[in-house]
C-alpha positions as a LaTeX table, in Angstrom:
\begin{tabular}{lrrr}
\hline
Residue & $x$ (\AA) & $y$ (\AA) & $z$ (\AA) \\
\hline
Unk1 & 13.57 & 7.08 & $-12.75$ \\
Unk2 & 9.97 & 6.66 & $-11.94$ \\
Unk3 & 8.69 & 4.63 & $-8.51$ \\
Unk4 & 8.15 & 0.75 & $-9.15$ \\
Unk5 & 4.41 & $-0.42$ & $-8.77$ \\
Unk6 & 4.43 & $-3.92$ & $-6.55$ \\
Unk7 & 0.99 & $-5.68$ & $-7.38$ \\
Unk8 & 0.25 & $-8.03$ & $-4.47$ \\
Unk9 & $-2.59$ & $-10.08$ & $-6.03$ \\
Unk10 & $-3.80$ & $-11.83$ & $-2.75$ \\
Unk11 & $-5.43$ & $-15.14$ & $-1.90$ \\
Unk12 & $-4.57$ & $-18.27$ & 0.54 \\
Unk13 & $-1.87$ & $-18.44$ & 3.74 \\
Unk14 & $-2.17$ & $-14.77$ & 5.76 \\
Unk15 & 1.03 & $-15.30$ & 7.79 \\
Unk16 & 3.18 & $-15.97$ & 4.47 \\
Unk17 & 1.18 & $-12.50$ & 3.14 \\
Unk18 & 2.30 & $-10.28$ & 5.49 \\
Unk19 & 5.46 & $-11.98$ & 5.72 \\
Unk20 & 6.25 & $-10.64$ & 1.36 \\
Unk21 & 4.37 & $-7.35$ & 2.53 \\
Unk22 & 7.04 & $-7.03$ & 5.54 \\
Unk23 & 9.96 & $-7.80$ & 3.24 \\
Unk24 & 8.59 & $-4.88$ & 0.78 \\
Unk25 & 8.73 & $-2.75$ & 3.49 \\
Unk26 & 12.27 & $-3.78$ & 4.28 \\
Unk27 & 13.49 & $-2.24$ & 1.12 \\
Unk28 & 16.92 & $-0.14$ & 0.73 \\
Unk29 & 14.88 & 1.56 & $-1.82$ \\
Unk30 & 12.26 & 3.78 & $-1.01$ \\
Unk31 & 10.72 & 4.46 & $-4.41$ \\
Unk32 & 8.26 & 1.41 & $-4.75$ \\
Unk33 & 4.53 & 1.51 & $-3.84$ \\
Unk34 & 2.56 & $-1.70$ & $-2.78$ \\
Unk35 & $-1.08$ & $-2.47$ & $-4.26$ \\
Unk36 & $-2.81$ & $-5.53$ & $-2.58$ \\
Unk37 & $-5.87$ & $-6.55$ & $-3.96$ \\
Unk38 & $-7.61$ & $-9.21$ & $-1.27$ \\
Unk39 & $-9.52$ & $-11.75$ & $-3.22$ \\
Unk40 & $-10.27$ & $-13.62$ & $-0.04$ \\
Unk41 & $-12.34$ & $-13.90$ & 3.14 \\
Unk42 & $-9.79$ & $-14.29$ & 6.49 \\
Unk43 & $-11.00$ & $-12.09$ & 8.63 \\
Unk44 & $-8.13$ & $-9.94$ & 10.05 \\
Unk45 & $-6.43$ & $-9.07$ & 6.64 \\
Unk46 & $-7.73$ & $-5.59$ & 6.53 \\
Unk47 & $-6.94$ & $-4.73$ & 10.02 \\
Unk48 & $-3.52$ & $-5.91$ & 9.75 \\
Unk49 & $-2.91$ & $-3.17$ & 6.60 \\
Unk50 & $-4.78$ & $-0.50$ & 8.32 \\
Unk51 & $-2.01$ & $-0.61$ & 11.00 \\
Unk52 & 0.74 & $-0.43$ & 8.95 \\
Unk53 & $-0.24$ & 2.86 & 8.40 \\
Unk54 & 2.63 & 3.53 & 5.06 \\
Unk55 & 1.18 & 5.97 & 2.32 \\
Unk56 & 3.31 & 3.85 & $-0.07$ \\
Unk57 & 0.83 & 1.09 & 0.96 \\
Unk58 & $-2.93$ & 0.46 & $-0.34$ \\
Unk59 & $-4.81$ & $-2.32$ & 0.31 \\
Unk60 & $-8.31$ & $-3.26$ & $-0.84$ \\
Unk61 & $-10.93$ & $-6.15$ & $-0.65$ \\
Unk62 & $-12.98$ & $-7.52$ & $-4.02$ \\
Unk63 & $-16.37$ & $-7.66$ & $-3.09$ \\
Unk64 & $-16.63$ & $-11.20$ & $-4.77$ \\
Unk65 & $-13.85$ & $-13.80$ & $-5.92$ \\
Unk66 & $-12.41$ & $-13.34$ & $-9.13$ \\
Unk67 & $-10.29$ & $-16.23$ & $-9.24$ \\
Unk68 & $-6.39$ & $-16.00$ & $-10.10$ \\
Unk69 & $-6.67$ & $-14.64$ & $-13.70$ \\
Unk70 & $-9.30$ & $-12.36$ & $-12.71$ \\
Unk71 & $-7.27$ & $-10.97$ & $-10.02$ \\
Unk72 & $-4.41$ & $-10.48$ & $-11.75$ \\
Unk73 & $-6.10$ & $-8.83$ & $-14.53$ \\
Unk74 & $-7.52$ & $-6.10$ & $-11.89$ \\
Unk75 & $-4.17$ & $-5.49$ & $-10.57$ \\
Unk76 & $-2.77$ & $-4.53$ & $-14.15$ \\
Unk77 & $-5.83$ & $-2.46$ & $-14.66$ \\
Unk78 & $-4.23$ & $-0.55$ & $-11.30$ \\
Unk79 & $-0.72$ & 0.04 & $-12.42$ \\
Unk80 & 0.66 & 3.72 & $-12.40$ \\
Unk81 & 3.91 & 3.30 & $-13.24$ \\
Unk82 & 5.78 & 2.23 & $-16.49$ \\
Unk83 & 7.20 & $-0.58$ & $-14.63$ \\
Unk84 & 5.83 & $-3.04$ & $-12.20$ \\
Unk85 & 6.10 & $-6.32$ & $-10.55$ \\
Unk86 & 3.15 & $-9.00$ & $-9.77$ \\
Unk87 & 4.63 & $-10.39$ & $-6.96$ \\
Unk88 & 3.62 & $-13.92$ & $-4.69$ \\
Unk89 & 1.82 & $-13.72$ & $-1.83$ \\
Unk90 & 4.23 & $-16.74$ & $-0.87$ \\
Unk91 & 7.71 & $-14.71$ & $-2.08$ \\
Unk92 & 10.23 & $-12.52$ & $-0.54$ \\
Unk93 & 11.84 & $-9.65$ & $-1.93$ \\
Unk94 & 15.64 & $-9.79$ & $-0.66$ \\
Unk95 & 16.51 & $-5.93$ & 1.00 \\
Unk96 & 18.27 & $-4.61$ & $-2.86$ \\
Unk97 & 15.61 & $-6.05$ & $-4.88$ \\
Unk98 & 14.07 & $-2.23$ & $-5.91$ \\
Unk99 & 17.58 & $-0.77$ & $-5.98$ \\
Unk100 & 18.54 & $-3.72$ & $-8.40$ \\
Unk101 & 15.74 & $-3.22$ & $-10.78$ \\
Unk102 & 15.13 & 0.26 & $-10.82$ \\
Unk103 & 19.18 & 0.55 & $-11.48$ \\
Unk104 & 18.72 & $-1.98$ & $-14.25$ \\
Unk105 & 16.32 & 0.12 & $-16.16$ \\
Unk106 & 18.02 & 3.12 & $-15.31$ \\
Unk107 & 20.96 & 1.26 & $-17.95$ \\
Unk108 & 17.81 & $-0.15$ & $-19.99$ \\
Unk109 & 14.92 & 1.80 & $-19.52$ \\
Unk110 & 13.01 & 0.29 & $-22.69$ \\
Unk111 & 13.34 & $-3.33$ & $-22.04$ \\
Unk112 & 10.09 & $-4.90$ & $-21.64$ \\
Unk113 & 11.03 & $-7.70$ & $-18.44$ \\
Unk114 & 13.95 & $-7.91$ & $-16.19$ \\
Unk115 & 14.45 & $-11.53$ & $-14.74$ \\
Unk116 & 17.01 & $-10.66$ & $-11.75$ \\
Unk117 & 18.84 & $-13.28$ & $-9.69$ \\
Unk118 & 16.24 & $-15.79$ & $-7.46$ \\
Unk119 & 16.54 & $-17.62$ & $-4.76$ \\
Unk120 & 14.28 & $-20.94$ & $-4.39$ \\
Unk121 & 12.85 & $-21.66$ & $-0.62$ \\
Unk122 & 10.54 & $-24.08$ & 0.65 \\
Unk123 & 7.31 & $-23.42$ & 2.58 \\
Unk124 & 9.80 & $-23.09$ & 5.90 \\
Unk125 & 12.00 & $-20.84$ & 3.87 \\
Unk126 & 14.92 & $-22.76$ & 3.73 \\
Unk127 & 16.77 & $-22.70$ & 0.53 \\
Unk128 & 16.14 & $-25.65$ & $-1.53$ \\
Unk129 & 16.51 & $-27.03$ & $-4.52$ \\
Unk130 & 14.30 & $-29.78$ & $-6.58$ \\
Unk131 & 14.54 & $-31.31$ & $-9.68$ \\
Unk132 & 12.18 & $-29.02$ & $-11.10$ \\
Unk133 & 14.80 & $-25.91$ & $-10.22$ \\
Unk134 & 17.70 & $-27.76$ & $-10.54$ \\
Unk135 & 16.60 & $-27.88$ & $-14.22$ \\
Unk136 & 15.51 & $-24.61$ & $-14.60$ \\
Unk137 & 19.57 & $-24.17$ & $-13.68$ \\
Unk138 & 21.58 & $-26.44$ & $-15.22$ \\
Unk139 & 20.00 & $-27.10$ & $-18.20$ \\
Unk140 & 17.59 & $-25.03$ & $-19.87$ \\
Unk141 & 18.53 & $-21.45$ & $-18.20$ \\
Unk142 & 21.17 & $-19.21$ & $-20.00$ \\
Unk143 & 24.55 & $-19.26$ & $-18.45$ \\
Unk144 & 25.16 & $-15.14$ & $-16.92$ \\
Unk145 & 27.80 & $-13.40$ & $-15.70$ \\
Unk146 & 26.71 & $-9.98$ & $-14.82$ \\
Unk147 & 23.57 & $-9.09$ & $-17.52$ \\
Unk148 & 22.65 & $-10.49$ & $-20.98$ \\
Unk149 & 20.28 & $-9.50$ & $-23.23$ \\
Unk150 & 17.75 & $-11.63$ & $-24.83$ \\
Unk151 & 14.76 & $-11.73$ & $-27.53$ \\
Unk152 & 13.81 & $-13.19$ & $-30.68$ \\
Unk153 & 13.52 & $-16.35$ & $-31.64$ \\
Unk154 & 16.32 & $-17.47$ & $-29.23$ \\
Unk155 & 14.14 & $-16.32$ & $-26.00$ \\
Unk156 & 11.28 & $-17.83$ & $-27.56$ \\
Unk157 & 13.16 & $-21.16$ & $-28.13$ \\
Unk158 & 15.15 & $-21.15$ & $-25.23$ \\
Unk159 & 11.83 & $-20.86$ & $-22.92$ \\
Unk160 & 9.95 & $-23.43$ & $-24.78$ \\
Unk161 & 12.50 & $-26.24$ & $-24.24$ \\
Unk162 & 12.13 & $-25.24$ & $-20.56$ \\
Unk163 & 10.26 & $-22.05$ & $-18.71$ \\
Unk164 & 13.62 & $-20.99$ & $-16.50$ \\
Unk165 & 11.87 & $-18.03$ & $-15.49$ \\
Unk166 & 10.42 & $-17.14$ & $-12.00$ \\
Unk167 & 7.01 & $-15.38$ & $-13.04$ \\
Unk168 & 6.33 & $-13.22$ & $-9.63$ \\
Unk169 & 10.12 & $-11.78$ & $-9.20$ \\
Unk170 & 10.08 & $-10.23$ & $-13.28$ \\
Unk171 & 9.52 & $-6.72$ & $-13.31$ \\
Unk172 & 7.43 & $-5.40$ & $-16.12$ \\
Unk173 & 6.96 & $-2.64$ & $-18.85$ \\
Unk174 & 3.84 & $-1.86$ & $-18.24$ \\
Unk175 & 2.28 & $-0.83$ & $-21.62$ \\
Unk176 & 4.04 & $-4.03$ & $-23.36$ \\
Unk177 & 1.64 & $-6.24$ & $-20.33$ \\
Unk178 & $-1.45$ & $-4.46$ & $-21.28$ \\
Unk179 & $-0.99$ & $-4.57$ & $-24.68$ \\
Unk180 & $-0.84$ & $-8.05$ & $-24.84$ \\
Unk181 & $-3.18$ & $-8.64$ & $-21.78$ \\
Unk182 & $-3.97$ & $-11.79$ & $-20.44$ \\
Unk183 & $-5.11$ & $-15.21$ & $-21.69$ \\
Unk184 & $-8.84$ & $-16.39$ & $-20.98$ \\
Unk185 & $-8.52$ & $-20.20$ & $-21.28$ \\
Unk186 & $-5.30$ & $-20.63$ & $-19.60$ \\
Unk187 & $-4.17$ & $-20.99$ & $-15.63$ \\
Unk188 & $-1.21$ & $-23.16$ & $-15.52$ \\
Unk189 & 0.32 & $-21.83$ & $-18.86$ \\
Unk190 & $-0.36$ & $-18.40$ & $-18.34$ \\
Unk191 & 2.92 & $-17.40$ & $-17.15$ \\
Unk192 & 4.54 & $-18.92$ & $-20.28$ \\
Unk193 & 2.16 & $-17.62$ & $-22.41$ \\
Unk194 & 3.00 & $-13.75$ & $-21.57$ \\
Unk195 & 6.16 & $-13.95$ & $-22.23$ \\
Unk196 & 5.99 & $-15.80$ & $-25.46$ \\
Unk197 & 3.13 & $-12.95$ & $-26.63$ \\
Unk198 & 6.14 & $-10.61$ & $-25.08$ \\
Unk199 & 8.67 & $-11.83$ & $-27.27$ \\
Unk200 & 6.80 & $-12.29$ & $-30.17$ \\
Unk201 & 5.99 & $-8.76$ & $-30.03$ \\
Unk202 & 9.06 & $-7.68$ & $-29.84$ \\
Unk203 & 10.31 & $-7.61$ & $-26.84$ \\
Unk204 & 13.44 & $-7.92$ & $-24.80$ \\
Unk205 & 14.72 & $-9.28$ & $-21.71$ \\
Unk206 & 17.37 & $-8.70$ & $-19.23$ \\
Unk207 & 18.44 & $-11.55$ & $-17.39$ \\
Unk208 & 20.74 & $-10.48$ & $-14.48$ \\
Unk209 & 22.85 & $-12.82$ & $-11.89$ \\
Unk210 & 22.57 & $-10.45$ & $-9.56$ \\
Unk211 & 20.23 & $-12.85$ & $-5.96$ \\
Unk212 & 17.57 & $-10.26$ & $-4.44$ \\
Unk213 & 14.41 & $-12.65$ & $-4.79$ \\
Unk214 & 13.33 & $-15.51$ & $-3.25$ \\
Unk215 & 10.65 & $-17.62$ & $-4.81$ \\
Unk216 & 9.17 & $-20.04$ & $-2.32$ \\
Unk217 & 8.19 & $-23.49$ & $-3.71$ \\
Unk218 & 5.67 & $-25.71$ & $-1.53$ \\
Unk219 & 5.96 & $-29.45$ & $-2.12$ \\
Unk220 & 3.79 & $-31.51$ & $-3.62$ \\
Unk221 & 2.95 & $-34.32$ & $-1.02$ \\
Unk222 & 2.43 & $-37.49$ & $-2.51$ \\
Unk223 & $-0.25$ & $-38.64$ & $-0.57$ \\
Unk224 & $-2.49$ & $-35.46$ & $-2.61$ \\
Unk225 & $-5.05$ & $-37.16$ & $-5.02$ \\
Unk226 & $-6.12$ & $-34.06$ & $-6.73$ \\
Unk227 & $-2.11$ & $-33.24$ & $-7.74$ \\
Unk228 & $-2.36$ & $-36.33$ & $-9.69$ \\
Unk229 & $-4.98$ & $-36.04$ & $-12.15$ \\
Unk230 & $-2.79$ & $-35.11$ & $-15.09$ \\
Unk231 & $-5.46$ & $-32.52$ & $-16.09$ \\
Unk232 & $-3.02$ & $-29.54$ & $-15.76$ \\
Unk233 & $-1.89$ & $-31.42$ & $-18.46$ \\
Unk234 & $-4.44$ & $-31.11$ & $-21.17$ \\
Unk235 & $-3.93$ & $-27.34$ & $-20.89$ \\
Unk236 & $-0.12$ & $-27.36$ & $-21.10$ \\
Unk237 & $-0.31$ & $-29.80$ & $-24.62$ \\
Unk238 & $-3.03$ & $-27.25$ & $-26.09$ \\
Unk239 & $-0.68$ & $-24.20$ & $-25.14$ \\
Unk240 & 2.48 & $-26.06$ & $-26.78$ \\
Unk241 & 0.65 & $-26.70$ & $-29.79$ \\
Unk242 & $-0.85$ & $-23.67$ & $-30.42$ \\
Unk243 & 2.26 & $-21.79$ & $-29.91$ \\
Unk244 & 3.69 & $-23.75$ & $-32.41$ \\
Unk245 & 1.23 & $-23.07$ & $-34.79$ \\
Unk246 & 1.82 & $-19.27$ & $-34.42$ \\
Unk247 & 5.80 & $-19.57$ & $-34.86$ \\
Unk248 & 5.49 & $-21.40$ & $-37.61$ \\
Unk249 & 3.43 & $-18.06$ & $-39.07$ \\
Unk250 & 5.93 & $-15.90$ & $-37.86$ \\
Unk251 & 8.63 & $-17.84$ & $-39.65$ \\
Unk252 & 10.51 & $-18.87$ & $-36.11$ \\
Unk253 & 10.53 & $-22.82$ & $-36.94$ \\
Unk254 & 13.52 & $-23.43$ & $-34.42$ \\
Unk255 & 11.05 & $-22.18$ & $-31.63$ \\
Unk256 & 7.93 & $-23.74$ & $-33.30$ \\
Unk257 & 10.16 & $-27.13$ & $-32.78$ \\
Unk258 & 10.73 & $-26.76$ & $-29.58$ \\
Unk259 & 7.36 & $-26.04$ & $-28.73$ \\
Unk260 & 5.98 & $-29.31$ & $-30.57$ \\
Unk261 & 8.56 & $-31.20$ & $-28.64$ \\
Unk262 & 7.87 & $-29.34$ & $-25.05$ \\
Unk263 & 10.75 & $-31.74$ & $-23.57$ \\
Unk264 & 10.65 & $-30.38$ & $-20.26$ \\
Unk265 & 6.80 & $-30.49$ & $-19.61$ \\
Unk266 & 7.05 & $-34.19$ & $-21.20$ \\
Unk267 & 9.39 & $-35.11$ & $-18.29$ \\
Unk268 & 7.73 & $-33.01$ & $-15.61$ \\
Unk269 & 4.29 & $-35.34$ & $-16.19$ \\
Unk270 & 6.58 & $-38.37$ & $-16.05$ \\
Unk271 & 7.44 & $-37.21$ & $-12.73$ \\
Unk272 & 4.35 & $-37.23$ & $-11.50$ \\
Unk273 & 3.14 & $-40.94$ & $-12.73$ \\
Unk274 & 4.63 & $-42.71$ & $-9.15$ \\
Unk275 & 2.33 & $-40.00$ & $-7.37$ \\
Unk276 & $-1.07$ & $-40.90$ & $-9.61$ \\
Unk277 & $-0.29$ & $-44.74$ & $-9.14$ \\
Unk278 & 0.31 & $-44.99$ & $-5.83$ \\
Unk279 & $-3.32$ & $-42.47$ & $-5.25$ \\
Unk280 & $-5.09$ & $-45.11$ & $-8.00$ \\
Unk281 & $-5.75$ & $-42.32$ & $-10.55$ \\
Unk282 & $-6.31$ & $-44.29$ & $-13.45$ \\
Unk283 & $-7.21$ & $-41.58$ & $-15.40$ \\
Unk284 & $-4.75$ & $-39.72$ & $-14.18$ \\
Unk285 & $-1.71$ & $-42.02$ & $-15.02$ \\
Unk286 & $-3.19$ & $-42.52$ & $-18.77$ \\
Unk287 & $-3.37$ & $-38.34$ & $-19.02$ \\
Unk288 & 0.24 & $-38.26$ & $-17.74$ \\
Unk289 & 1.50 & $-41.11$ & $-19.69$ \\
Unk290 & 0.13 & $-39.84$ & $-23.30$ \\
Unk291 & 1.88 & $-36.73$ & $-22.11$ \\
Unk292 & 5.06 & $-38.27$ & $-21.66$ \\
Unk293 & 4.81 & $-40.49$ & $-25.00$ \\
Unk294 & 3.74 & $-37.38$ & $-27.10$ \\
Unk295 & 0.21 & $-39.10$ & $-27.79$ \\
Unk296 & $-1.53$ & $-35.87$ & $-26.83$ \\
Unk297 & $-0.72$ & $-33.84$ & $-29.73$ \\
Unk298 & $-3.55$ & $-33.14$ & $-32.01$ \\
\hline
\end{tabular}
C-alpha cells in the first residue's frame, strides 16, 4: 500500500491552516505526506512550516496568486502517489482518517474516490448541522451501513438531484483526476463537475459510514451584500444544463433529468431570496428567483 499524498492548497485564515496541518500531523497513520502550496501573502506562514521541521512535510510559496482553480491545478501537477486527498485549509482530519482510507483501498485498490464518514463543524468547531447538511443527509445521500459501492448512471443521478458529497475529505485516484483535469469556466460547480467527468468515465465510488473528517462550514451572515447577488447562480444553471446535454449523448436520460431539474440548487437560491431583499439586491433577488422558477434554462 503506497503513502497517501495530502494537497493543502492554501489561501485565507492562518490559525484555521495550521490548525488542519496540526490534525495531519496527529495521524495514527504514519504513511501520508503533506504538500502545501501558499497562494497568499501573511507574513509568518513560512516560518511557522520551517519549524515543524517533519520530512513528511513540504511547504512552498507561489510567487504570484493563482486563484483557487489555479492552485488546485498546481497541487495535482505535484502528486506522487496513486492516491491523494485535496484537503481544506478550514477542515480537520479526525486521528484514523489515513488508516481508514488507506485500509479502504487496501479492499479496493482500483476505485477512483472514497467518500468516508464526515463530520460538519462551524467556524468555532462545534458540530452543527444546517439545512444545507441536513439535506445532504436525509434526503439526497445514500443510506450506508458499513461500505457501498457506487457508479453509473445511479451516482450520476443520485448527485445531480443533490451534491451529498464533501469535496476536500474524498481521497482520489490520481491518474483518473488528471485525466479528466479541471474545468476552466467553473468555481462554484467545480466540485460537482469532477465527479460527474469521474463517473462518466467510468468510475467508481466507495461511500463508507465510517466519521474520521470534519468539514467546517462558516455561515453566511445575512447582513453580507456580496452573498446575495445570485451570480453564483448563473454558473450553477449553465453547469446543470450542459451536463444534461452530455447524458443525454451518453444515453443516461434518468441523470440527464435530474440535471435539467437541479431540485436541490433550485431550493438552495430560494434560500437565499430573504438575504438579497433585506440587502436591496434587486438584481440579485430577480437572478435567484428565475433560479427558483426554472426561468434560467436556455
Amino acid at each position: 500500500m503506497t503513502t497517501l499524498d495530502i494537497m493543502l492548497p492554501y489561501y485565507g485564515d492562518v490559525a484555521l491552516m495550521q490548525a488542519a496541518v496540526r490534525s495531519i500531523l496527529a495521524q495514527s497513520d504514519p504513511e501520508w505526506r503533506l504538500t502545501v502550496v501558499d497562494d497568499g501573502k501573511e507574513p509568518d506562514v513560512p516560518g511557522w512550516f520551517a519549524e515543524l521541521d517533519d520530512p513528511r512535510v513540504s511547504y512552498q510559496r507561489n510567487e504570484q496568486n493563482l486563484g483557487v482553480t489555479g492552485n488546485y491545478r498546481k497541487c495535482l501537477g505535484l502528486v506522487r502517489e496513486e492516491h491523494f486527498v485535496m484537503m481544506g485549509t478550514d477542515d480537520i482530519m479526525l486521528p484514523d482518517y489515513v488508516a481508514t482510507v488507506r485500509a479502504a483501498l487496501t479492499r479496493h485498490p482500483g476505485v477512483g474516490m472514497i467518500q468516508p464518514g464526515v463530520q460538519v463543524i462551524d467556524g468555532n468547531g462545534k458540530p452543527t448541522g444546517g439545512l444545507v447538511d441536513q439535506s445532504k443527509k436525509r434526503i439526497y445521500a445514500p443510506r450506508v451501513k458499513g461500505e457501498l459501492l457506487m457508479g453509473g448512471e445511479r451516482l450520476a443521478t443520485s448527485l445531480l438531484r443533490g451534491n451529498w458529497l464533501y469535496f476536500p475529505s474524498i481521497c482520489w485516484r490520481t491518474e483518473a483526476v488528471r485525466k479528466a483535469g479541471l474545468r476552466d469556466n467553473l468555481e462554484v460547480t467545480q466540485d460537482l463537475a469532477l465527479e460527474i467527468d469521474l463517473v462518466q468515465a467510468g468510475e467508481q465510488m466507495l461511500i463508507s459510514d465510517a466519521l474520521c473528517f470534519q468539514y467546517r462550514r462558516h455561515a453566511v451572515s445575512i447582513s453580507s451584500q456580496q452573498a446575495f447577488t445570485g451570480r453564483r447562480f448563473e454558473e450553477v444553471n449553465r453547469f446543470f444544463m450542459d451536463v444534461a446535454d452530455r447524458l443525454d449523448a451518453q444515453g443516461w436520460t434518468k441523470a440527464a433529468k435530474a440535471s435539467r431539474l437541479h431540485l436541490s440548487s433550485r431550493i438552495h437560491a430560494a434560500t437565499m431570496l430573504p438575504g438579497a431583499l433585506k440587502n436591496k439586491q434587486s438584481e440579485g433577488v430577480r437572478t435567484l428567483l428565475r433560479h427558483v422558477t426554472g426561468n434560467d434554462h436556455r
